[in-house]
Amino acid sequence: MFDLAASYEMFLGILGVLPETLLIAITILVLSTLLGVVLALIQQYKIPVLVQLTKLFKLFLRGTPMVVFLYLMYYALPAIGQFIVTLLGIDYNMNNMSPLVILIVTVSLTLSAFQSEIIRGSFLAVDPGQIEAAQSLGYSFSQTFTRIVAPQAFVHAIPDFANSFTVAIKATSLGFLITVIDIFAQAKIMAAQNFRFVEAFMMVALIYWGIGILITKFSDRYENDVRIK
Amino acid sequence: MTLETGMQELLMEFLKTLPINIIIIILSAALGLLFAVLLTFVRLKRIPVISQLADLYVSFARSVPGLILLFIAYFGIPKVLPLIGLGTYDISPMHAAIISMGFYHSGYISEVFRPAYLAVEKSQHEAADSLGYTPMQKFFRIILPQMVPVALPGYGNALVYLIHDTSLIFAIGIVDIMGTAELSIARSYGTNQILIYFIIALMFSAMCFTTDGLVRKLEKRVAIR
C-alpha cells in the first residue's frame, strides 16, 4: 500500500526540480505582465485595428482550453517563427525550437489576457480625487503616474497577481505533454520507475498545495505592509 | 484519398467522440454542484472539525492542478477501495475523470456560493425569523432567490473552466476528441496537426459559448428588478 519511505524519497526527488518550475512560472508572470500592460493600453486608448484583435484574442482564449492552445502552438509556433526568420533574411532553423520556449510563450499569452484585466481594473480603482489633488499640487503627468497612481494601483493588484502566479505554476504542469520537465513531469517519471503512482502524485499535490498556501500567506502579508492604513 | 474527404472523415470522427466529452462535462458538473452545496453548507454552519476539513479541502482543490487530481483519482481509487472493504476493482478512466473533475469543480464553485450567501443582507434573515419562517422556508423562499443572481456569473465562469479542464481527460487514456486527435495524427504520420487542433479549438469554443449563452439567459431571467 502506501509506502512512506518511498514517498519521502519521491518528495525529495520532486523538490529538486522545484526551483526550475518556479523560475519558469516567474518568467511567465513577468512576460505576461508586460504583455498585459500593452493589451491594457490598447484597450484603454482604443487603438483602431489592435483593439479588435485584442478582443478576438480574448474571445479565442475564453473558448479554448490551454491544452489545445498549447498543442496548437507546439505545431504552429516553429512554422510561424520560420516564416518571420526567413522574412528577415536570417538563416536559422526554427524547427529545433525548445518545447520550454513554446510552453512559456503559450502560458504567457494565455495569462496576459487575465493580467491586462487585472491591470486595467486596478488603475480604474484609484480614486480620481488623488489625481486631481496631485495636479493641484503641480505634479507633472509622469510624476502623477509614478508617484501617485502607480503605487496605489499596485497595491490593488497584489492579490490578483498572487493568484496569477498560482495559475502560472499550475499551468506549467501541462508542460509534460510537450516534454518539458517540471515538478509534475518529474513525479510522473519517478512514478513510472517503480510503479508507485499514488505516492508520487500525492507528493506532488502536497508540493503544489504548499506553494499555493505560501503564496497566499506572503501576498497577504505584503499587501498588509504596503497598504496605507 | 483527397484532402477534402479526409477532412470530412476526420470531422465525423470528432463528432462521434464528442458525446464522451459532453457526458463527462454534464456528470462532473452535476457531481460538483452536489458536493459544492454540501461543502458550502458545512463551511457556513461552522460545525467544529468538519468545517476545518472542508476549508482544507477547498484550499487543496484550488491550489492543485486538475491534471494531478485526475491522476490521483485514476491511480488512487483502486488502492483505497479495498481499505473500506469493497474489494479490488479497477476503476474505469471515465469514472475517474468524472469523479476528479467533479471534485475539482466543487472546490471552485464552493468559493462562488459562499460569498453569494454572505452577500444576502443580515436584515433579510432577521425579517424572515421575525415573521416566523422555519429555517427551511427561510432558505428556500428568502435567501436562495437572492443568492442566485449573485452566484450565477461566477458559476458560469466555473462551468467554462470545467469545460476547459475536461480537455485533459485524454491524459488517462479516454478517447475523447483530444484522444481522437492524437490517434489520427499518429495514423497520418504527423501531418496537418495545426488544422486538427484548430478544429478542436472551435469545438471547445462552441461548447463554452453555448454554456455562456445559457447562463446569461438564466441571469436575465433571475435578475432582481
Short mmCIF file of C-alpha atoms in Angstrom, two decimals:
data_model
loop_
_atom_site.label_atom_id
_atom_site.label_comp_id
_atom_site.label_asym_id
_atom_site.label_seq_id
_atom_site.Cartn_x
_atom_site.Cartn_y
_atom_site.Cartn_z
CA MET A 1 0.00 0.00 0.00
CA PHE A 2 1.17 3.48 0.80
CA ASP A 3 4.92 3.37 1.32
CA LEU A 4 6.17 6.24 3.46
CA ALA A 5 9.88 5.75 2.80
CA ALA A 6 9.33 5.69 -0.95
CA SER A 7 7.12 8.76 -0.65
CA TYR A 8 9.81 10.64 1.20
CA GLU A 9 12.36 9.77 -1.45
CA MET A 10 9.99 10.94 -4.15
CA PHE A 11 9.25 14.11 -2.24
CA LEU A 12 12.97 14.96 -2.25
CA GLY A 13 13.34 13.99 -5.89
CA ILE A 14 10.44 16.19 -6.94
CA LEU A 15 11.66 19.03 -4.75
CA GLY A 16 14.89 19.03 -6.78
CA VAL A 17 13.01 20.27 -9.85
CA LEU A 18 11.06 22.88 -7.90
CA PRO A 19 13.49 25.80 -8.48
CA GLU A 20 13.27 25.22 -12.21
CA THR A 21 9.47 25.18 -12.09
CA LEU A 22 9.38 28.36 -10.05
CA LEU A 23 11.77 30.01 -12.49
CA ILE A 24 9.51 29.07 -15.41
CA ALA A 25 6.50 30.42 -13.52
CA ILE A 26 8.28 33.69 -12.68
CA THR A 27 9.34 34.14 -16.32
CA ILE A 28 5.75 33.55 -17.38
CA LEU A 29 4.47 36.02 -14.80
CA VAL A 30 6.90 38.75 -15.91
CA LEU A 31 6.28 38.24 -19.63
CA SER A 32 2.52 38.08 -19.23
CA THR A 33 2.52 41.23 -17.09
CA LEU A 34 4.49 43.14 -19.73
CA LEU A 35 2.17 41.89 -22.45
CA GLY A 36 -0.81 42.60 -20.20
CA VAL A 37 0.30 46.24 -19.87
CA VAL A 38 0.42 46.50 -23.67
CA LEU A 39 -3.03 44.93 -24.03
CA ALA A 40 -4.44 47.18 -21.29
CA LEU A 41 -3.04 50.28 -23.02
CA ILE A 42 -4.50 49.15 -26.34
CA GLN A 43 -7.91 48.72 -24.76
CA GLN A 44 -7.70 51.92 -22.75
CA TYR A 45 -6.77 54.16 -25.69
CA LYS A 46 -8.87 52.15 -28.20
CA ILE A 47 -6.14 51.99 -30.84
CA PRO A 48 -8.10 51.06 -34.04
CA VAL A 49 -7.27 47.61 -35.54
CA LEU A 50 -5.33 46.46 -32.46
CA VAL A 51 -8.30 46.76 -30.13
CA GLN A 52 -10.38 44.46 -32.35
CA LEU A 53 -7.50 41.99 -32.50
CA THR A 54 -7.22 42.03 -28.70
CA LYS A 55 -10.94 41.36 -28.39
CA LEU A 56 -10.72 38.48 -30.84
CA PHE A 57 -7.77 37.05 -28.94
CA LYS A 58 -9.67 37.23 -25.65
CA LEU A 59 -12.67 35.56 -27.22
CA PHE A 60 -10.42 32.79 -28.51
CA LEU A 61 -8.93 32.24 -25.05
CA ARG A 62 -12.36 32.20 -23.45
CA GLY A 63 -13.37 29.28 -25.60
CA THR A 64 -10.16 27.30 -25.98
CA PRO A 65 -8.63 25.14 -23.24
CA MET A 66 -4.96 25.76 -22.56
CA VAL A 67 -4.00 22.22 -23.64
CA VAL A 68 -5.50 22.73 -27.07
CA PHE A 69 -3.79 26.11 -27.35
CA LEU A 70 -0.53 24.50 -26.22
CA TYR A 71 -0.71 21.79 -28.88
CA LEU A 72 -1.69 24.37 -31.48
CA MET A 73 1.34 26.45 -30.59
CA TYR A 74 3.56 23.38 -30.40
CA TYR A 75 2.91 22.70 -34.06
CA ALA A 76 2.33 26.24 -35.31
CA LEU A 77 4.95 28.30 -33.46
CA PRO A 78 8.03 26.85 -35.20
CA ALA A 79 6.33 27.42 -38.57
CA ILE A 80 5.45 30.99 -37.64
CA GLY A 81 8.97 31.55 -36.32
CA GLN A 82 10.45 30.15 -39.50
CA PHE A 83 8.27 32.44 -41.58
CA ILE A 84 9.38 35.52 -39.64
CA VAL A 85 13.02 34.47 -39.73
CA THR A 86 13.03 33.95 -43.50
CA LEU A 87 11.19 37.23 -43.91
CA LEU A 88 14.03 38.94 -42.05
CA GLY A 89 16.54 37.07 -44.18
CA ILE A 90 18.24 35.25 -41.28
CA ASP A 91 19.43 31.73 -41.91
CA TYR A 92 18.21 29.85 -38.87
CA ASN A 93 16.29 26.64 -38.45
CA MET A 94 13.32 27.32 -36.18
CA ASN A 95 12.22 23.69 -36.11
CA ASN A 96 14.54 22.88 -33.24
CA MET A 97 12.77 25.41 -31.02
CA SER A 98 12.85 24.17 -27.45
CA PRO A 99 9.50 22.96 -26.03
CA LEU A 100 10.25 25.10 -22.98
CA VAL A 101 10.05 28.24 -25.14
CA ILE A 102 6.75 27.07 -26.57
CA LEU A 103 5.35 26.39 -23.09
CA ILE A 104 6.45 29.80 -21.82
CA VAL A 105 5.05 31.63 -24.86
CA THR A 106 1.71 29.80 -24.69
CA VAL A 107 1.11 30.27 -20.98
CA SER A 108 2.31 33.88 -21.13
CA LEU A 109 -0.13 34.64 -23.93
CA THR A 110 -2.97 33.00 -22.01
CA LEU A 111 -2.15 34.78 -18.77
CA SER A 112 -1.63 38.14 -20.48
CA ALA A 113 -5.37 38.41 -21.13
CA PHE A 114 -6.04 37.99 -17.39
CA GLN A 115 -3.20 40.31 -16.46
CA SER A 116 -4.49 43.09 -18.72
CA GLU A 117 -7.88 42.90 -16.98
CA ILE A 118 -6.21 42.99 -13.56
CA ILE A 119 -4.07 45.98 -14.53
CA ARG A 120 -6.99 47.86 -16.04
CA GLY A 121 -9.14 47.18 -13.01
CA SER A 122 -6.52 48.27 -10.52
CA PHE A 123 -5.83 51.54 -12.36
CA LEU A 124 -9.54 52.29 -12.55
CA ALA A 125 -9.82 51.62 -8.82
CA VAL A 126 -7.55 54.54 -7.98
CA ASP A 127 -9.66 57.42 -6.69
CA PRO A 128 -9.80 60.23 -9.33
CA GLY A 129 -9.58 62.68 -6.40
CA GLN A 130 -5.98 61.53 -5.94
CA ILE A 131 -5.09 62.56 -9.49
CA GLU A 132 -6.86 65.89 -9.08
CA ALA A 133 -5.03 66.52 -5.82
CA ALA A 134 -1.69 65.73 -7.48
CA GLN A 135 -2.48 68.06 -10.36
CA SER A 136 -3.49 70.86 -7.99
CA LEU A 137 -0.14 70.44 -6.26
CA GLY A 138 1.57 70.99 -9.62
CA TYR A 139 2.70 67.40 -10.30
CA SER A 140 3.54 66.74 -13.93
CA PHE A 141 1.82 63.87 -15.76
CA SER A 142 4.73 61.47 -15.30
CA GLN A 143 5.15 62.46 -11.65
CA THR A 144 1.45 61.87 -11.03
CA PHE A 145 1.74 58.49 -12.65
CA THR A 146 4.90 57.23 -10.95
CA ARG A 147 4.33 58.75 -7.50
CA ILE A 148 0.57 58.73 -7.06
CA VAL A 149 -1.28 56.42 -9.42
CA ALA A 150 1.08 53.51 -9.98
CA PRO A 151 1.83 52.80 -6.28
CA GLN A 152 -1.86 52.75 -5.41
CA ALA A 153 -2.79 50.64 -8.41
CA PHE A 154 -0.04 48.19 -7.49
CA VAL A 155 -1.49 47.65 -4.01
CA HIS A 156 -4.89 46.90 -5.54
CA ALA A 157 -3.32 44.41 -7.92
CA ILE A 158 -1.29 42.37 -5.37
CA PRO A 159 -3.89 39.70 -4.52
CA ASP A 160 -4.74 39.17 -8.19
CA PHE A 161 -1.06 38.99 -9.13
CA ALA A 162 -0.56 36.33 -6.48
CA ASN A 163 -3.46 34.44 -7.98
CA SER A 164 -1.93 34.73 -11.45
CA PHE A 165 1.32 33.32 -10.10
CA THR A 166 -0.52 30.26 -8.79
CA VAL A 167 -2.20 29.89 -12.17
CA ALA A 168 1.22 30.07 -13.86
CA ILE A 169 2.62 27.35 -11.60
CA LYS A 170 -0.41 25.14 -12.21
CA ALA A 171 -0.18 25.75 -15.96
CA THR A 172 3.41 24.53 -16.15
CA SER A 173 2.06 21.08 -15.22
CA LEU A 174 0.83 20.87 -18.82
CA GLY A 175 4.45 21.00 -19.91
CA PHE A 176 4.81 17.22 -19.60
CA LEU A 177 2.63 16.87 -22.71
CA ILE A 178 5.33 18.55 -24.76
CA THR A 179 8.29 17.05 -22.85
CA VAL A 180 9.08 19.96 -20.54
CA ILE A 181 10.11 18.59 -17.14
CA ASP A 182 8.57 20.46 -14.24
CA ILE A 183 7.61 19.05 -10.82
CA PHE A 184 4.60 17.22 -12.24
CA ALA A 185 6.56 15.62 -15.08
CA GLN A 186 9.26 14.66 -12.59
CA ALA A 187 6.65 12.96 -10.41
CA LYS A 188 5.35 11.08 -13.43
CA ILE A 189 8.85 9.94 -14.39
CA MET A 190 9.66 8.80 -10.84
CA ALA A 191 6.31 7.02 -10.59
CA ALA A 192 6.92 5.13 -13.80
CA GLN A 193 10.26 3.88 -12.47
CA ASN A 194 8.78 1.84 -9.62
CA PHE A 195 5.02 1.97 -10.28
CA ARG A 196 4.28 4.00 -7.17
CA PHE A 197 1.85 6.32 -8.92
CA VAL A 198 -0.28 7.21 -5.92
CA GLU A 199 2.68 8.17 -3.75
CA ALA A 200 4.23 10.28 -6.49
CA PHE A 201 1.06 12.17 -7.30
CA MET A 202 0.17 12.68 -3.64
CA MET A 203 3.64 14.12 -3.01
CA VAL A 204 3.49 16.46 -5.97
CA ALA A 205 -0.03 17.52 -4.96
CA LEU A 206 1.32 18.29 -1.48
CA ILE A 207 4.05 20.43 -3.00
CA TYR A 208 1.57 22.34 -5.16
CA TRP A 209 -0.66 22.83 -2.13
CA GLY A 210 2.24 24.07 -0.03
CA ILE A 211 3.25 26.54 -2.71
CA GLY A 212 -0.34 27.75 -3.01
CA ILE A 213 -0.61 28.35 0.74
CA LEU A 214 2.79 30.08 0.89
CA ILE A 215 1.93 32.42 -1.98
CA THR A 216 -1.37 33.40 -0.35
CA LYS A 217 0.31 33.98 3.02
CA PHE A 218 3.13 36.07 1.56
CA SER A 219 0.88 38.18 -0.63
CA ASP A 220 -1.49 38.84 2.27
CA ARG A 221 1.36 39.94 4.49
CA TYR A 222 2.95 42.06 1.77
CA GLU A 223 -0.37 43.68 0.99
CA ASN A 224 -0.86 44.49 4.67
CA ASP A 225 2.61 46.03 4.80
CA VAL A 226 2.23 48.30 1.80
CA ARG A 227 -1.40 49.27 2.21
CA ILE A 228 -1.90 52.74 3.64
CA LYS A 229 -3.74 52.39 6.88
CA MET B 1 -7.84 9.89 -50.65
CA THR B 2 -8.03 13.59 -51.31
CA LEU B 3 -7.57 16.08 -48.53
CA GLU B 4 -11.21 17.10 -48.54
CA THR B 5 -12.71 13.66 -47.99
CA GLY B 6 -10.02 13.08 -45.40
CA MET B 7 -11.08 16.23 -43.60
CA GLN B 8 -14.71 15.21 -43.69
CA GLU B 9 -13.95 11.81 -42.25
CA LEU B 10 -11.88 13.41 -39.54
CA LEU B 11 -14.67 15.76 -38.63
CA MET B 12 -17.13 12.87 -38.44
CA GLU B 13 -14.72 11.04 -36.19
CA PHE B 14 -14.50 14.04 -33.86
CA LEU B 15 -18.26 14.42 -33.79
CA LYS B 16 -18.59 10.75 -32.92
CA THR B 17 -16.41 11.12 -29.82
CA LEU B 18 -17.83 14.50 -28.81
CA PRO B 19 -20.65 12.88 -26.74
CA ILE B 20 -17.99 11.42 -24.43
CA ASN B 21 -16.80 14.92 -23.62
CA ILE B 22 -20.35 16.17 -23.16
CA ILE B 23 -21.31 13.28 -20.87
CA ILE B 24 -18.26 13.85 -18.70
CA ILE B 25 -18.89 17.59 -18.55
CA ILE B 26 -22.54 17.17 -17.54
CA LEU B 27 -21.95 14.42 -14.97
CA SER B 28 -18.98 16.12 -13.35
CA ALA B 29 -20.87 19.42 -13.28
CA ALA B 30 -23.75 17.66 -11.50
CA LEU B 31 -21.44 15.90 -9.05
CA GLY B 32 -19.53 19.13 -8.47
CA LEU B 33 -22.71 21.08 -7.80
CA LEU B 34 -23.96 18.49 -5.34
CA PHE B 35 -20.70 18.31 -3.44
CA ALA B 36 -20.22 22.08 -3.52
CA VAL B 37 -23.63 22.62 -1.92
CA LEU B 38 -22.65 20.23 0.84
CA LEU B 39 -19.23 21.87 1.25
CA THR B 40 -20.68 25.36 1.38
CA PHE B 41 -23.30 24.29 3.91
CA VAL B 42 -20.67 22.75 6.15
CA ARG B 43 -18.35 25.74 5.86
CA LEU B 44 -21.10 28.24 6.63
CA LYS B 45 -22.56 26.31 9.56
CA ARG B 46 -19.15 26.27 11.31
CA ILE B 47 -19.51 22.70 12.60
CA PRO B 48 -16.25 22.21 14.57
CA VAL B 49 -13.77 19.74 12.95
CA ILE B 50 -15.82 19.15 9.77
CA SER B 51 -15.76 22.83 8.78
CA GLN B 52 -11.99 22.99 9.08
CA LEU B 53 -11.68 19.86 7.00
CA ALA B 54 -13.92 21.42 4.35
CA ASP B 55 -11.80 24.59 4.35
CA LEU B 56 -8.68 22.48 3.99
CA TYR B 57 -10.25 20.56 1.15
CA VAL B 58 -11.20 23.73 -0.74
CA SER B 59 -7.73 25.20 -0.41
CA PHE B 60 -6.30 21.89 -1.64
CA ALA B 61 -8.62 21.63 -4.64
CA ARG B 62 -7.91 25.20 -5.61
CA SER B 63 -4.13 25.05 -5.48
CA VAL B 64 -3.52 21.70 -7.18
CA PRO B 65 -3.68 21.41 -10.99
CA GLY B 66 -6.66 19.47 -12.34
CA LEU B 67 -4.30 17.09 -14.08
CA ILE B 68 -2.97 15.83 -10.75
CA LEU B 69 -6.41 15.24 -9.27
CA LEU B 70 -7.18 13.28 -12.42
CA PHE B 71 -4.16 11.05 -11.91
CA ILE B 72 -4.73 10.68 -8.17
CA ALA B 73 -8.31 9.55 -8.81
CA TYR B 74 -7.26 7.16 -11.56
CA PHE B 75 -4.42 5.50 -9.68
CA GLY B 76 -5.55 6.13 -6.10
CA ILE B 77 -9.16 4.96 -6.03
CA PRO B 78 -8.33 1.29 -6.82
CA LYS B 79 -5.94 1.38 -3.86
CA VAL B 80 -8.41 2.99 -1.48
CA LEU B 81 -11.38 0.74 -2.30
CA PRO B 82 -10.01 -2.40 -0.59
CA LEU B 83 -9.33 -0.35 2.55
CA ILE B 84 -13.04 0.31 3.01
CA GLY B 85 -13.84 -3.30 2.24
CA LEU B 86 -15.07 -3.00 -1.32
CA GLY B 87 -12.61 -5.42 -2.83
CA THR B 88 -10.22 -4.63 -5.60
CA TYR B 89 -11.76 -3.08 -8.64
CA ASP B 90 -10.01 -1.31 -11.40
CA ILE B 91 -11.69 1.98 -11.95
CA SER B 92 -12.61 2.87 -15.49
CA PRO B 93 -10.97 6.05 -16.77
CA MET B 94 -14.41 7.56 -17.37
CA HIS B 95 -15.36 7.23 -13.70
CA ALA B 96 -12.00 8.56 -12.59
CA ALA B 97 -12.46 11.56 -14.88
CA ILE B 98 -15.97 12.31 -13.66
CA ILE B 99 -15.03 11.98 -10.00
CA SER B 100 -11.85 14.05 -10.18
CA MET B 101 -13.31 16.75 -12.40
CA GLY B 102 -16.43 16.91 -10.26
CA PHE B 103 -14.41 17.35 -7.08
CA TYR B 104 -12.08 19.87 -8.69
CA HIS B 105 -15.10 21.84 -9.86
CA SER B 106 -16.75 21.69 -6.42
CA GLY B 107 -13.81 23.38 -4.72
CA TYR B 108 -14.06 26.21 -7.18
CA ILE B 109 -17.81 26.78 -7.00
CA SER B 110 -17.94 26.46 -3.24
CA GLU B 111 -15.93 29.68 -3.27
CA VAL B 112 -18.63 31.19 -5.50
CA PHE B 113 -21.57 30.08 -3.36
CA ARG B 114 -20.13 31.10 0.00
CA PRO B 115 -19.71 34.80 -0.83
CA ALA B 116 -23.13 34.74 -2.53
CA TYR B 117 -24.69 33.51 0.71
CA LEU B 118 -22.78 36.06 2.75
CA ALA B 119 -23.89 38.81 0.34
CA VAL B 120 -27.51 38.42 1.44
CA GLU B 121 -28.18 41.13 3.98
CA LYS B 122 -28.46 40.19 7.61
CA SER B 123 -31.71 42.10 7.94
CA GLN B 124 -33.28 39.66 5.46
CA HIS B 125 -32.52 36.79 7.83
CA GLU B 126 -33.88 38.74 10.76
CA ALA B 127 -37.04 39.74 8.91
CA ALA B 128 -37.70 36.13 7.94
CA ASP B 129 -37.09 34.99 11.51
CA SER B 130 -39.40 37.62 12.95
CA LEU B 131 -42.15 36.53 10.55
CA GLY B 132 -41.89 33.02 11.94
CA TYR B 133 -40.37 31.28 8.89
CA THR B 134 -38.85 27.91 9.60
CA PRO B 135 -35.14 27.61 8.63
CA MET B 136 -36.13 25.60 5.54
CA GLN B 137 -38.73 28.14 4.47
CA LYS B 138 -36.34 30.98 5.16
CA PHE B 139 -33.65 29.47 2.98
CA PHE B 140 -35.80 28.48 0.02
CA ARG B 141 -38.12 31.49 -0.04
CA ILE B 142 -35.90 34.34 1.11
CA ILE B 143 -32.21 33.55 0.93
CA LEU B 144 -31.89 31.34 -2.16
CA PRO B 145 -33.75 33.65 -4.55
CA GLN B 146 -31.38 36.45 -3.52
CA MET B 147 -28.29 34.23 -3.72
CA VAL B 148 -28.88 33.01 -7.25
CA PRO B 149 -28.42 36.33 -9.10
CA VAL B 150 -25.18 36.97 -7.20
CA ALA B 151 -23.79 33.48 -7.76
CA LEU B 152 -24.74 32.94 -11.41
CA PRO B 153 -21.96 34.92 -13.15
CA GLY B 154 -19.31 33.17 -11.08
CA TYR B 155 -20.97 29.82 -11.62
CA GLY B 156 -21.00 30.39 -15.38
CA ASN B 157 -17.28 31.12 -15.25
CA ALA B 158 -16.71 27.95 -13.26
CA LEU B 159 -18.60 25.92 -15.85
CA VAL B 160 -16.45 27.34 -18.63
CA TYR B 161 -13.33 26.42 -16.64
CA LEU B 162 -14.74 22.92 -16.12
CA ILE B 163 -15.16 22.53 -19.88
CA HIS B 164 -11.57 23.72 -20.32
CA ASP B 165 -10.33 21.23 -17.73
CA THR B 166 -12.12 18.28 -19.29
CA SER B 167 -9.78 18.68 -22.26
CA LEU B 168 -7.18 16.98 -20.04
CA ILE B 169 -9.00 13.67 -19.65
CA PHE B 170 -7.23 12.13 -22.63
CA ALA B 171 -4.15 12.01 -20.40
CA ILE B 172 -5.57 8.93 -18.60
CA GLY B 173 -6.45 7.20 -21.84
CA ILE B 174 -10.00 8.26 -22.60
CA VAL B 175 -10.55 8.57 -26.33
CA ASP B 176 -12.43 11.85 -26.37
CA ILE B 177 -11.89 14.49 -29.03
CA MET B 178 -8.34 15.17 -27.85
CA GLY B 179 -7.63 11.45 -27.84
CA THR B 180 -9.04 11.11 -31.34
CA ALA B 181 -6.82 13.95 -32.44
CA GLU B 182 -3.73 12.20 -31.10
CA LEU B 183 -4.72 8.93 -32.74
CA SER B 184 -5.42 10.48 -36.11
CA ILE B 185 -2.17 12.45 -36.01
CA ALA B 186 -0.28 9.26 -35.25
CA ARG B 187 -2.11 7.49 -38.07
CA SER B 188 -1.32 10.16 -40.63
CA TYR B 189 2.35 10.32 -39.64
CA GLY B 190 2.11 13.80 -38.16
CA THR B 191 0.52 15.79 -40.92
CA ASN B 192 -2.00 18.61 -40.65
CA GLN B 193 -1.77 18.80 -36.84
CA ILE B 194 -2.39 22.53 -36.88
CA LEU B 195 -5.69 22.07 -38.69
CA ILE B 196 -6.77 19.28 -36.34
CA TYR B 197 -6.09 21.27 -33.20
CA PHE B 198 -7.75 24.29 -34.75
CA ILE B 199 -10.91 22.23 -35.29
CA ILE B 200 -10.73 21.07 -31.68
CA ALA B 201 -10.34 24.66 -30.52
CA LEU B 202 -13.50 25.53 -32.45
CA MET B 203 -15.38 22.60 -30.90
CA PHE B 204 -14.42 23.59 -27.38
CA SER B 205 -15.30 27.20 -28.18
CA ALA B 206 -18.72 26.11 -29.36
CA MET B 207 -19.31 24.25 -26.07
CA CYS B 208 -18.04 27.16 -23.97
CA PHE B 209 -20.06 29.82 -25.76
CA THR B 210 -23.23 27.73 -25.63
CA THR B 211 -22.80 27.37 -21.87
CA ASP B 212 -22.02 31.05 -21.57
CA GLY B 213 -25.14 31.95 -23.55
CA LEU B 214 -27.38 29.69 -21.46
CA VAL B 215 -26.06 31.06 -18.19
CA ARG B 216 -26.50 34.61 -19.45
CA LYS B 217 -30.10 33.89 -20.42
CA LEU B 218 -30.71 32.50 -16.95
CA GLU B 219 -29.07 35.57 -15.43
CA LYS B 220 -31.53 37.81 -17.24
CA ARG B 221 -34.46 35.75 -16.01
CA VAL B 222 -33.48 35.76 -12.36
CA ALA B 223 -32.19 39.35 -12.20
CA ILE B 224 -33.67 41.31 -9.31
CA ARG B 225 -35.71 44.08 -10.81
#
